[in-house]
Amino acid sequence: MSTGQVVERMSGDTFLIQDAIGEKVGKIIQLLSTFFGGFIVAFVRGWLLTLVMLSSIPPVAVAGAIVSRMMTTLSTKMQAKYGDAGDIVEQTIGTIRTVVSFNGEKQAITTYNKFIRKAYESARREGAVSGLGVGSIMAILFCSYGLAVWYGSKLIVDRGYNGGIVITIIMSVMVGAMSLGQAAPSITAFAQGQGAAYRMFKTIERQPCIDVYNTTGIILEDIKGDVELKDVYFSYPTRPEHLVFDGFSLRVPSGTTMALVGVSGSGKSTVVSLVERFYDPQSGEVLIDGVDIRRMTLGWIRGKIGLVSQEPVLFSSTIRENISYGKDGLNLEEIRRAIELANAANFIDKLPNVQCEIKMYIMLILLLTHS
């Protein structure tokens, strides 16, 4: 699942779910109560004419079920298209300097327009289905009114009904049926919310291959820090046909420093990703002190590994909160000690803006507080 799709789930789908479980719930309860109340009055006043008018209910129910099913499907497709468009926006804004430096604004807009047009076409189809569905339901109801007037006149002549009874029955059924018709937008919102909830719960209940909350596994009593990659075969999930490592082996003994040098895409960052267990290799082993990290408790082993990336990302909070991130109970004295160990005490309060070098220092301090 891409970042744009996750953002779409959290923004678009949550809005649809909120719309479905919000005020429309109370509204549809009111409309359905009016519907049943109207038909109860109609049955009490004249059951024969009411039964004739009820002949319109099966076609209305069938049309409503078809519209609801189609709306759920079209809503799912439309939100998927918006997710693809969101990917383009997220990538463009995230790398805006690169886009501008290569005059790629028009290309980004063209690509975004291509995806948003697909979403627009899905929205048009959804609107057409909604309009035709509601229109067909109302057409059936109005036909039933004409049938009721004709049959009511026959009852006045043949069964001794009077005009007041016929009008009472027709108006009661009409008010009840109109309430059912007014419930159509709420039913549409429920259908869209159902599709959004399906996608949302599918995302929430998705079981990751690497579960950080799994507490089963080995915790080493005494960790030395020997790291070894043994005969590793690995490709990223997004490009399974491209092998990054083809039988790759590497050993870093405890207490030594190693630098990995190579061209872009040669697998330097991939080594770190495998040691941190962001991914698992398709074949081979990643060992720490001779133990496969897949057998270790994931949260514990990540707590033993420090990582300062090339372009660290800080949270929008204070430096103190960033330093204490991930470790509860840090007091100010411990934070100051870590700042001094990182040789950052002289300048950490001087700059109005935190530059990239300062971010690296803060990440280093964060690692020191965990050690």
Short mmCIF file of C-alpha atoms in Angstrom, two decimals, residues 227-232 247-253:
data_model
loop_
_atom_site.label_atom_id
_atom_site.label_comp_id
_atom_site.label_asym_id
_atom_site.label_seq_id
_atom_site.Cartn_x
_atom_site.Cartn_y
_atom_site.Cartn_z
CA VAL A 227 26.60 -8.55 12.67
CA GLU A 228 26.60 -10.93 9.72
CA LEU A 229 24.67 -11.23 6.47
CA LYS A 230 25.03 -14.76 5.14
CA ASP A 231 24.18 -15.67 1.52
CA VAL A 232 21.37 -13.10 1.33
CA GLY A 247 23.99 -14.31 -2.58
CA PHE A 248 25.47 -11.35 -0.67
CA SER A 249 27.54 -12.01 2.48
CA LEU A 250 29.05 -9.54 4.94
CA ARG A 251 30.48 -9.80 8.45
CA VAL A 252 31.07 -6.90 10.86
CA PRO A 253 32.78 -8.08 14.08
#
